[in-house]
mmCIF file of C-alpha atoms and ligand atoms in Angstrom:
data_model
loop_
_atom_site.group_PDB
_atom_site.id
_atom_site.type_symbol
_atom_site.label_atom_id
_atom_site.label_comp_id
_atom_site.label_asym_id
_atom_site.label_seq_id
_atom_site.Cartn_x
_atom_site.Cartn_y
_atom_site.Cartn_z
ATOM 1 C CA MET B 1 28.403 -9.414 17.150
ATOM 2 C CA MET B 2 31.845 -10.649 18.064
ATOM 3 C CA GLN B 3 34.389 -8.185 16.771
ATOM 4 C CA ALA B 4 38.137 -8.211 16.996
ATOM 5 C CA GLY B 5 39.144 -6.072 19.951
ATOM 6 C CA LEU B 6 42.203 -3.935 20.468
ATOM 7 C CA HIS B 7 42.530 -3.447 24.219
ATOM 8 C CA ILE B 8 44.612 -0.421 25.173
ATOM 9 C CA ASP B 9 45.797 0.010 28.740
ATOM 10 C CA LEU B 10 45.921 3.752 29.400
ATOM 11 C CA ASN B 11 47.292 3.106 32.888
ATOM 12 C CA ALA B 12 50.274 1.355 31.322
ATOM 13 C CA ILE B 13 50.811 4.333 28.990
ATOM 14 C CA ARG B 14 50.730 6.678 31.992
ATOM 15 C CA ALA B 15 53.148 4.427 33.912
ATOM 16 C CA ASN B 16 55.518 4.261 30.940
ATOM 17 C CA TRP B 17 55.530 8.056 30.680
ATOM 18 C CA ARG B 18 56.303 8.389 34.386
ATOM 19 C CA ALA B 19 59.143 5.892 34.083
ATOM 20 C CA LEU B 20 60.600 7.831 31.132
ATOM 21 C CA ASP B 21 60.159 11.199 32.849
ATOM 22 C CA LEU B 22 63.855 11.738 33.642
ATOM 23 C CA ALA B 23 64.626 15.039 31.928
ATOM 24 C CA PRO B 24 63.694 18.519 33.203
ATOM 25 C CA GLU B 25 60.594 18.138 31.034
ATOM 26 C CA THR B 26 59.229 15.083 29.245
ATOM 27 C CA GLY B 27 56.890 15.553 26.310
ATOM 28 C CA ALA B 28 54.969 12.950 24.346
ATOM 29 C CA VAL B 29 54.937 12.056 20.661
ATOM 30 C CA VAL B 30 51.417 11.222 19.496
ATOM 31 C CA LYS B 31 51.864 11.301 15.715
ATOM 32 C CA ALA B 32 50.075 8.775 13.491
ATOM 33 C CA ASP B 33 47.013 8.624 15.744
ATOM 34 C CA ALA B 34 49.200 7.998 18.784
ATOM 35 C CA TYR B 35 50.994 5.154 16.953
ATOM 36 C CA GLY B 36 47.609 3.711 15.993
ATOM 37 C CA LEU B 37 46.162 3.608 19.494
ATOM 38 C CA GLY B 38 43.777 6.557 19.199
ATOM 39 C CA LEU B 39 44.884 10.184 19.470
ATOM 40 C CA ASN B 40 42.078 11.552 21.650
ATOM 41 C CA ARG B 41 42.087 9.038 24.460
ATOM 42 C CA VAL B 42 45.858 8.619 24.558
ATOM 43 C CA ALA B 43 46.639 12.348 24.491
ATOM 44 C CA ARG B 44 44.079 13.096 27.197
ATOM 45 C CA ALA B 45 45.473 10.328 29.406
ATOM 46 C CA LEU B 46 48.944 11.797 28.991
ATOM 47 C CA ALA B 47 47.769 15.338 29.713
ATOM 48 C CA GLN B 48 46.264 13.991 32.962
ATOM 49 C CA VAL B 49 49.669 12.840 34.206
ATOM 50 C CA GLY B 50 51.239 16.170 33.414
ATOM 51 C CA VAL B 51 52.431 16.208 29.807
ATOM 52 C CA ARG B 52 52.608 19.852 28.705
ATOM 53 C CA SER B 53 54.315 19.449 25.326
ATOM 54 C CA PHE B 54 53.032 17.206 22.564
ATOM 55 C CA PHE B 55 54.561 16.400 19.204
ATOM 56 C CA VAL B 56 52.846 15.368 15.967
ATOM 57 C CA ALA B 57 54.123 14.860 12.417
ATOM 58 C CA GLN B 58 51.553 16.803 10.404
ATOM 59 C CA VAL B 59 49.458 19.913 10.781
ATOM 60 C CA GLU B 60 46.181 17.951 10.432
ATOM 61 C CA GLU B 61 47.205 15.864 13.434
ATOM 62 C CA GLY B 62 47.901 19.060 15.329
ATOM 63 C CA VAL B 63 44.436 20.420 14.576
ATOM 64 C CA ALA B 64 42.824 17.195 15.848
ATOM 65 C CA LEU B 65 45.032 17.207 18.919
ATOM 66 C CA ARG B 66 44.166 20.793 19.818
ATOM 67 C CA GLU B 67 40.501 19.827 19.578
ATOM 68 C CA ALA B 68 41.125 16.910 21.965
ATOM 69 C CA LEU B 69 43.222 18.829 24.491
ATOM 70 C CA GLY B 70 41.788 22.320 24.450
ATOM 71 C CA ASN B 71 43.995 25.295 25.177
ATOM 72 C CA GLY B 72 47.115 24.994 27.263
ATOM 73 C CA PRO B 73 49.518 22.261 26.135
ATOM 74 C CA GLU B 74 52.099 23.133 23.513
ATOM 75 C CA ILE B 75 51.738 21.239 20.246
ATOM 76 C CA TYR B 76 54.755 20.967 17.966
ATOM 77 C CA VAL B 77 54.442 19.902 14.326
ATOM 78 C CA PHE B 78 57.608 18.157 13.086
ATOM 79 C CA SER B 79 56.984 18.695 9.365
ATOM 80 C CA GLY B 80 56.603 22.431 9.884
ATOM 81 C CA LEU B 81 55.012 24.833 7.486
ATOM 82 C CA MET B 82 54.472 22.868 4.265
ATOM 83 C CA CYS B 83 52.640 25.588 2.343
ATOM 84 C CA ALA B 84 51.469 29.136 2.901
ATOM 85 C CA SER B 85 47.840 28.058 3.288
ATOM 86 C CA ASP B 86 48.771 26.000 6.359
ATOM 87 C CA ALA B 87 49.546 29.224 8.203
ATOM 88 C CA VAL B 88 45.932 29.766 9.183
ATOM 89 C CA HIS B 89 45.794 26.332 10.869
ATOM 90 C CA PHE B 90 48.936 27.020 12.862
ATOM 91 C CA ARG B 91 47.545 30.332 13.953
ATOM 92 C CA SER B 92 43.988 29.380 14.789
ATOM 93 C CA ASN B 93 45.022 26.224 16.674
ATOM 94 C CA ALA B 94 48.096 27.672 18.350
ATOM 95 C CA LEU B 95 50.315 25.006 16.769
ATOM 96 C CA ILE B 96 54.071 25.449 16.761
ATOM 97 C CA PRO B 97 55.774 24.671 13.434
ATOM 98 C CA CYS B 98 59.237 23.126 13.458
ATOM 99 C CA LEU B 99 61.061 25.074 10.749
ATOM 100 C CA ASN B 100 63.221 22.614 8.844
ATOM 101 C CA SER B 101 64.768 24.580 5.989
ATOM 102 C CA LEU B 102 65.490 28.101 4.779
ATOM 103 C CA PRO B 103 62.421 28.082 2.489
ATOM 104 C CA GLN B 104 60.264 27.073 5.487
ATOM 105 C CA ALA B 105 61.797 29.900 7.512
ATOM 106 C CA ALA B 106 60.995 32.343 4.694
ATOM 107 C CA ASP B 107 57.408 31.057 4.489
ATOM 108 C CA TYR B 108 57.090 31.450 8.232
ATOM 109 C CA ARG B 109 58.340 35.023 8.082
ATOM 110 C CA ALA B 110 56.040 35.914 5.196
ATOM 111 C CA ASN B 111 52.919 34.354 6.691
ATOM 112 C CA ILE B 112 53.015 34.080 10.467
ATOM 113 C CA ALA B 113 55.972 36.099 11.701
ATOM 114 C CA GLY B 114 55.724 36.546 15.460
ATOM 115 C CA HIS B 115 53.852 33.242 15.996
ATOM 116 C CA PRO B 116 55.696 30.749 18.252
ATOM 117 C CA PHE B 117 58.035 28.497 16.263
ATOM 118 C CA ALA B 118 60.692 25.836 16.758
ATOM 119 C CA LEU B 119 63.851 25.147 14.783
ATOM 120 C CA GLN B 120 64.763 21.620 13.791
ATOM 121 C CA TYR B 121 68.449 21.032 13.109
ATOM 122 C CA ASP B 122 69.882 18.195 11.087
ATOM 123 C CA THR B 123 72.836 16.778 13.011
ATOM 124 C CA GLY B 124 73.593 13.813 10.772
ATOM 125 C CA MET B 125 70.442 11.859 10.036
ATOM 126 C CA ASN B 126 69.841 13.765 6.789
ATOM 127 C CA ARG B 127 66.111 13.560 7.069
ATOM 128 C CA LEU B 128 64.659 16.842 8.345
ATOM 129 C CA GLY B 129 66.180 20.053 9.583
ATOM 130 C CA LEU B 130 68.478 22.978 8.932
ATOM 131 C CA GLU B 131 72.145 22.184 8.411
ATOM 132 C CA ALA B 132 74.970 24.028 10.134
ATOM 133 C CA ALA B 133 75.731 25.956 6.941
ATOM 134 C CA ASP B 134 72.123 27.182 6.758
ATOM 135 C CA LEU B 135 72.248 28.920 10.111
ATOM 136 C CA ALA B 136 74.277 31.871 8.818
ATOM 137 C CA HIS B 137 71.515 32.526 6.285
ATOM 138 C CA LEU B 138 68.631 32.236 8.708
ATOM 139 C CA PRO B 139 66.765 35.546 8.937
ATOM 140 C CA ASP B 140 66.124 36.972 12.383
ATOM 141 C CA LEU B 141 62.895 35.307 13.421
ATOM 142 C CA GLY B 142 62.996 35.996 17.149
ATOM 143 C CA THR B 143 63.607 33.396 19.848
ATOM 144 C CA PRO B 144 62.498 29.824 19.042
ATOM 145 C CA ARG B 145 60.310 28.031 21.600
ATOM 146 C CA LEU B 146 62.477 24.987 21.054
ATOM 147 C CA ILE B 147 65.503 23.807 19.117
ATOM 148 C CA LEU B 148 65.381 20.123 18.336
ATOM 149 C CA SER B 149 67.264 17.428 16.491
ATOM 150 C CA HIS B 150 66.830 13.686 16.149
ATOM 151 C CA LEU B 151 69.242 10.791 16.674
ATOM 152 C CA ALA B 152 69.561 8.164 13.953
ATOM 153 C CA CYS B 153 71.127 5.363 16.021
ATOM 154 C CA ALA B 154 69.984 5.915 19.613
ATOM 155 C CA ASP B 155 68.850 2.291 19.901
ATOM 156 C CA MET B 156 72.357 1.008 19.069
ATOM 157 C CA PRO B 157 74.299 1.909 22.251
ATOM 158 C CA ASP B 158 77.825 1.944 20.878
ATOM 159 C CA HIS B 159 77.159 3.414 17.476
ATOM 160 C CA PRO B 160 79.697 6.220 16.899
ATOM 161 C CA GLN B 161 77.139 8.388 15.107
ATOM 162 C CA THR B 162 75.297 9.055 18.368
ATOM 163 C CA LEU B 163 78.203 10.894 19.984
ATOM 164 C CA ARG B 164 78.913 12.745 16.734
ATOM 165 C CA GLN B 165 75.312 13.946 16.658
ATOM 166 C CA LEU B 166 75.488 15.057 20.299
ATOM 167 C CA SER B 167 78.579 17.176 19.549
ATOM 168 C CA ALA B 168 77.023 18.588 16.395
ATOM 169 C CA PHE B 169 73.880 19.510 18.313
ATOM 170 C CA THR B 170 75.677 21.353 21.105
ATOM 171 C CA ALA B 171 77.826 23.149 18.522
ATOM 172 C CA MET B 172 74.824 24.242 16.460
ATOM 173 C CA ALA B 173 72.659 25.017 19.492
ATOM 174 C CA PRO B 174 74.966 26.226 22.268
ATOM 175 C CA GLN B 175 71.994 27.611 24.193
ATOM 176 C CA GLY B 176 68.199 27.889 24.190
ATOM 177 C CA ARG B 177 65.452 25.449 25.104
ATOM 178 C CA ARG B 178 66.709 22.248 23.520
ATOM 179 C CA SER B 179 65.498 18.715 22.740
ATOM 180 C CA LEU B 180 67.504 15.858 21.239
ATOM 181 C CA SER B 181 66.107 12.581 22.469
ATOM 182 C CA ALA B 182 63.238 10.276 21.638
ATOM 183 C CA THR B 183 62.756 6.998 23.544
ATOM 184 C CA GLY B 184 66.171 5.622 22.624
ATOM 185 C CA GLY B 185 68.045 8.775 23.591
ATOM 186 C CA ILE B 186 66.419 8.910 27.025
ATOM 187 C CA GLY B 187 68.163 5.636 27.831
ATOM 188 C CA LEU B 188 71.558 7.128 26.903
ATOM 189 C CA GLY B 189 71.607 9.223 30.065
ATOM 190 C CA PRO B 190 71.406 12.850 31.198
ATOM 191 C CA ASP B 191 73.888 14.172 28.601
ATOM 192 C CA TYR B 192 71.226 13.474 26.033
ATOM 193 C CA HIS B 193 68.228 14.858 27.898
ATOM 194 C CA PHE B 194 68.672 18.635 27.513
ATOM 195 C CA ASP B 195 65.505 20.567 28.433
ATOM 196 C CA ILE B 196 62.811 18.283 27.096
ATOM 197 C CA THR B 197 62.646 14.759 25.717
ATOM 198 C CA ARG B 198 60.232 13.386 23.120
ATOM 199 C CA PRO B 199 59.346 9.747 23.799
ATOM 200 C CA GLY B 200 56.911 7.970 21.489
ATOM 201 C CA ILE B 201 57.246 4.192 21.214
ATOM 202 C CA GLY B 202 58.307 3.721 24.840
ATOM 203 C CA LEU B 203 54.984 5.165 25.986
ATOM 204 C CA TYR B 204 53.220 2.518 23.909
ATOM 205 C CA GLY B 205 55.184 -0.373 25.337
ATOM 206 C CA GLY B 206 57.886 -0.815 22.714
ATOM 207 C CA ALA B 207 61.661 -1.205 22.446
ATOM 208 C CA PRO B 208 64.099 0.381 22.966
ATOM 209 C CA PHE B 209 62.402 1.017 26.334
ATOM 210 C CA ASP B 210 63.089 -2.470 27.652
ATOM 211 C CA ALA B 211 61.271 -2.001 30.959
ATOM 212 C CA ALA B 212 58.097 -0.782 29.251
ATOM 213 C CA ARG B 213 54.799 -2.061 30.530
ATOM 214 C CA PRO B 214 52.875 -3.750 27.709
ATOM 215 C CA VAL B 215 50.032 -1.569 26.485
ATOM 216 C CA VAL B 216 48.091 -3.534 23.887
ATOM 217 C CA THR B 217 46.216 -6.794 23.787
ATOM 218 C CA LEU B 218 44.721 -7.801 20.446
ATOM 219 C CA ARG B 219 42.035 -10.446 20.769
ATOM 220 C CA LEU B 220 40.715 -12.044 17.601
ATOM 221 C CA PRO B 221 37.491 -14.051 17.368
ATOM 222 C CA VAL B 222 37.522 -17.604 15.997
ATOM 223 C CA ILE B 223 35.034 -18.055 13.149
ATOM 224 C CA GLN B 224 35.250 -21.828 12.796
ATOM 225 C CA THR B 225 37.278 -24.816 13.915
ATOM 226 C CA ARG B 226 37.918 -28.007 11.932
ATOM 227 C CA ASP B 227 39.825 -31.276 11.994
ATOM 228 C CA VAL B 228 42.628 -31.702 9.481
ATOM 229 C CA ALA B 229 44.106 -35.134 8.725
ATOM 230 C CA ILE B 230 47.797 -35.913 8.320
ATOM 231 C CA GLY B 231 48.967 -34.714 4.889
ATOM 232 C CA GLU B 232 46.211 -32.141 4.406
ATOM 233 C CA SER B 233 47.177 -28.507 3.938
ATOM 234 C CA VAL B 234 45.955 -25.186 5.281
ATOM 235 C CA GLY B 235 45.723 -21.838 3.489
ATOM 236 C CA TYR B 236 46.968 -20.291 0.229
ATOM 237 C CA GLY B 237 49.815 -22.040 -1.490
ATOM 238 C CA ALA B 238 49.245 -25.118 0.693
ATOM 239 C CA THR B 239 52.400 -24.227 2.581
ATOM 240 C CA TRP B 240 51.356 -25.760 5.909
ATOM 241 C CA ILE B 241 50.828 -29.513 5.925
ATOM 242 C CA ALA B 242 49.531 -31.441 8.923
ATOM 243 C CA GLU B 243 52.100 -33.809 10.369
ATOM 244 C CA ARG B 244 49.652 -35.122 12.948
ATOM 245 C CA PRO B 245 45.852 -35.181 13.175
ATOM 246 C CA SER B 246 45.252 -31.485 13.802
ATOM 247 C CA ARG B 247 42.594 -29.066 14.900
ATOM 248 C CA ILE B 248 42.656 -25.760 13.012
ATOM 249 C CA ALA B 249 40.899 -22.582 14.116
ATOM 250 C CA THR B 250 40.260 -19.873 11.533
ATOM 251 C CA ILE B 251 40.303 -16.395 13.004
ATOM 252 C CA SER B 252 38.729 -13.242 11.708
ATOM 253 C CA SER B 253 41.648 -10.977 10.899
ATOM 254 C CA GLY B 254 44.340 -10.715 8.272
ATOM 255 C CA TYR B 255 46.694 -8.423 6.449
ATOM 256 C CA ALA B 256 43.894 -5.967 5.659
ATOM 257 C CA ASP B 257 43.797 -5.410 9.417
ATOM 258 C CA GLY B 258 47.491 -4.701 9.611
ATOM 259 C CA LEU B 259 48.585 -8.232 10.503
ATOM 260 C CA ILE B 260 51.127 -8.085 7.757
ATOM 261 C CA ARG B 261 51.601 -11.185 5.666
ATOM 262 C CA ALA B 262 55.214 -11.571 6.792
ATOM 263 C CA ILE B 263 54.143 -12.714 10.278
ATOM 264 C CA GLY B 264 53.123 -16.017 8.660
ATOM 265 C CA GLY B 265 56.734 -16.844 7.853
ATOM 266 C CA GLY B 266 58.378 -16.192 11.177
ATOM 267 C CA GLY B 267 57.028 -18.590 13.762
ATOM 268 C CA ALA B 268 54.534 -16.247 15.420
ATOM 269 C CA SER B 269 51.887 -17.781 17.646
ATOM 270 C CA LEU B 270 48.478 -16.833 18.888
ATOM 271 C CA TRP B 271 47.725 -17.436 22.525
ATOM 272 C CA SER B 272 44.866 -19.035 24.370
ATOM 273 C CA GLY B 273 45.562 -17.886 27.890
ATOM 274 C CA ASP B 274 49.074 -19.188 28.571
ATOM 275 C CA THR B 275 49.142 -21.725 25.747
ATOM 276 C CA PRO B 276 50.807 -20.802 22.454
ATOM 277 C CA CYS B 277 49.046 -21.905 19.268
ATOM 278 C CA PRO B 278 51.239 -21.618 16.167
ATOM 279 C CA LEU B 279 50.046 -19.897 13.045
ATOM 280 C CA ALA B 280 49.194 -22.430 10.351
ATOM 281 C CA GLY B 281 49.851 -21.370 6.768
ATOM 282 C CA ARG B 282 49.831 -17.987 5.122
ATOM 283 C CA VAL B 283 48.032 -14.950 6.439
ATOM 284 C CA SER B 284 45.078 -14.153 4.144
ATOM 285 C CA MET B 285 43.471 -10.741 3.685
ATOM 286 C CA ASP B 286 40.830 -11.324 6.366
ATOM 287 C CA LEU B 287 41.653 -14.725 7.852
ATOM 288 C CA ILE B 288 44.438 -16.567 9.630
ATOM 289 C CA GLY B 289 44.652 -20.321 10.321
ATOM 290 C CA VAL B 290 45.890 -21.360 13.753
ATOM 291 C CA ASP B 291 46.937 -24.801 15.006
ATOM 292 C CA VAL B 292 44.928 -25.293 18.215
ATOM 293 C CA THR B 293 45.549 -29.046 18.458
ATOM 294 C CA ASP B 294 47.258 -28.721 21.840
ATOM 295 C CA LEU B 295 44.265 -27.043 23.479
ATOM 296 C CA ASP B 296 41.732 -29.175 25.336
ATOM 297 C CA HIS B 297 38.874 -27.058 23.965
ATOM 298 C CA ASP B 298 37.899 -25.038 20.895
ATOM 299 C CA PRO B 299 38.687 -21.418 21.727
ATOM 300 C CA GLN B 300 36.231 -18.572 21.115
ATOM 301 C CA SER B 301 39.068 -16.152 20.579
ATOM 302 C CA LEU B 302 42.859 -16.026 20.483
ATOM 303 C CA ASP B 303 45.315 -13.253 21.341
ATOM 304 C CA ILE B 304 47.984 -12.232 18.839
ATOM 305 C CA LEU B 305 49.293 -9.393 21.016
ATOM 306 C CA GLY B 306 49.400 -9.643 24.779
ATOM 307 C CA PRO B 307 51.660 -10.385 27.714
ATOM 308 C CA HIS B 308 53.264 -13.418 26.032
ATOM 309 C CA GLN B 309 53.897 -11.828 22.654
ATOM 310 C CA GLY B 310 54.260 -8.071 22.463
ATOM 311 C CA ILE B 311 54.672 -5.754 19.504
ATOM 312 C CA ASP B 312 58.420 -6.311 19.325
ATOM 313 C CA ALA B 313 58.186 -10.116 19.416
ATOM 314 C CA LEU B 314 55.563 -10.068 16.670
ATOM 315 C CA GLY B 315 57.632 -7.546 14.731
ATOM 316 C CA LYS B 316 60.672 -9.800 14.994
ATOM 317 C CA ALA B 317 58.691 -12.778 13.711
ATOM 318 C CA ALA B 318 57.720 -10.663 10.705
ATOM 319 C CA GLY B 319 61.210 -9.303 10.087
ATOM 320 C CA THR B 320 60.224 -5.813 11.170
ATOM 321 C CA ILE B 321 59.959 -3.632 14.279
ATOM 322 C CA GLY B 322 57.292 -3.043 16.931
ATOM 323 C CA TYR B 323 56.648 0.443 15.544
ATOM 324 C CA GLU B 324 55.452 -0.976 12.249
ATOM 325 C CA ILE B 325 53.253 -3.611 13.864
ATOM 326 C CA LEU B 326 51.589 -1.021 16.083
ATOM 327 C CA THR B 327 50.998 1.610 13.409
ATOM 328 C CA SER B 328 49.713 -1.010 10.935
ATOM 329 C CA LEU B 329 46.889 -2.239 13.159
ATOM 330 C CA GLY B 330 43.830 -1.584 11.114
ATOM 331 C CA ALA B 331 40.880 0.692 11.573
ATOM 332 C CA ARG B 332 38.601 -2.383 11.618
ATOM 333 C CA TYR B 333 39.410 -3.114 15.236
ATOM 334 C CA GLN B 334 37.123 -1.895 17.937
ATOM 335 C CA ARG B 335 39.257 -0.140 20.518
ATOM 336 C CA HIS B 336 38.622 -0.756 24.195
ATOM 337 C CA TYR B 337 40.340 1.497 26.692
ATOM 338 C CA ILE B 338 41.305 0.398 30.169
ATOM 339 C CA GLY B 339 41.914 3.090 32.762
HETATM 340 C C1 LIG O 1 58.784 9.779 15.920
HETATM 341 C C2 LIG O 1 59.709 10.780 16.492
HETATM 342 C C3 LIG O 1 59.977 10.783 17.869
HETATM 343 C C4 LIG O 1 59.545 9.659 18.787
HETATM 344 O O1 LIG O 1 60.385 8.561 18.554
HETATM 345 P P1 LIG O 1 60.262 7.188 19.385
HETATM 346 O O2 LIG O 1 61.391 6.372 18.878
HETATM 347 O O3 LIG O 1 58.930 6.621 19.021
HETATM 348 O O4 LIG O 1 60.350 7.521 20.821
HETATM 349 C C5 LIG O 1 60.721 11.841 18.381
HETATM 350 N N1 LIG O 1 61.202 12.811 17.575
HETATM 351 C C6 LIG O 1 60.996 12.824 16.242
HETATM 352 C C7 LIG O 1 61.564 13.919 15.411
HETATM 353 C C8 LIG O 1 60.254 11.799 15.643
HETATM 354 O O5 LIG O 1 60.051 11.785 14.328
#
């Protein structure tokens, strides 16, 4: 059985972490199943190179991560304590909630007072976190393990909001163990590093870590290949029309596998070794047509992600970002780990 294969280079993930390890401590963000690449294998690979602090979005992810890592590493949950019944999961898995609001702080105090906790401050993104005005009303909870905030524009070097957020953060958190930066913020220099950084996408080979080593190759099997005469069309809506006698390969993958339909509009290619083969027509649910006329053979498989076209290039072709490409890759792919 020839199945589509998502090849994940754990050595590249380890190398990317080492390259981003510029702060006193560098953690790792492994939310959303390690950006779709598989929580267990990715988190264990990162623990091997020395990651001691991990970050996830939701308590369920934290429970799975604790299972994968065993005792030892700290696991922070960005969304914090969402309801009183979550308390037992935080306690029994030694997960650290990020408290984001006064009601979350009250829930923490009522249900797991004394358990390690973090405080998330909102410094201008208006997404998650306590605002400056809330701090006066914060009950005495003890010393937080971490105080964190998140930058909205760290990937836009000259955006004035970044400096405003830095000032707001140091004003709200003049001391303590502090964390401000994700991948983008690490590149802004030591002023932004504080005690611990929280890279995610850079570990997985994506911008804004420009020197990242590519991590994923996605190889898709060809189901059938056919000749198409000048004037004939390919795919739904007959949007692609042959301008020369063409050879079309139909590959087994589509938007149900996370290859979002928008990639069909943006000039993405699939690759046979070093030769680009343009997409032909619209992406279907389970199939994509590819113009392989320029190859001297019918390929068995084609790569849509690899050294020639990474997650950011494919994201750009689809009018989106590498993050969305990576986290959309479907559960239908068999994952192969290298390293
Ligand atoms: C997702 C996330 C990160 C990691 O961001 P990247 O851009 O992937 O490095 C860090 N901190 C918070 C709060 C996040 O939500």
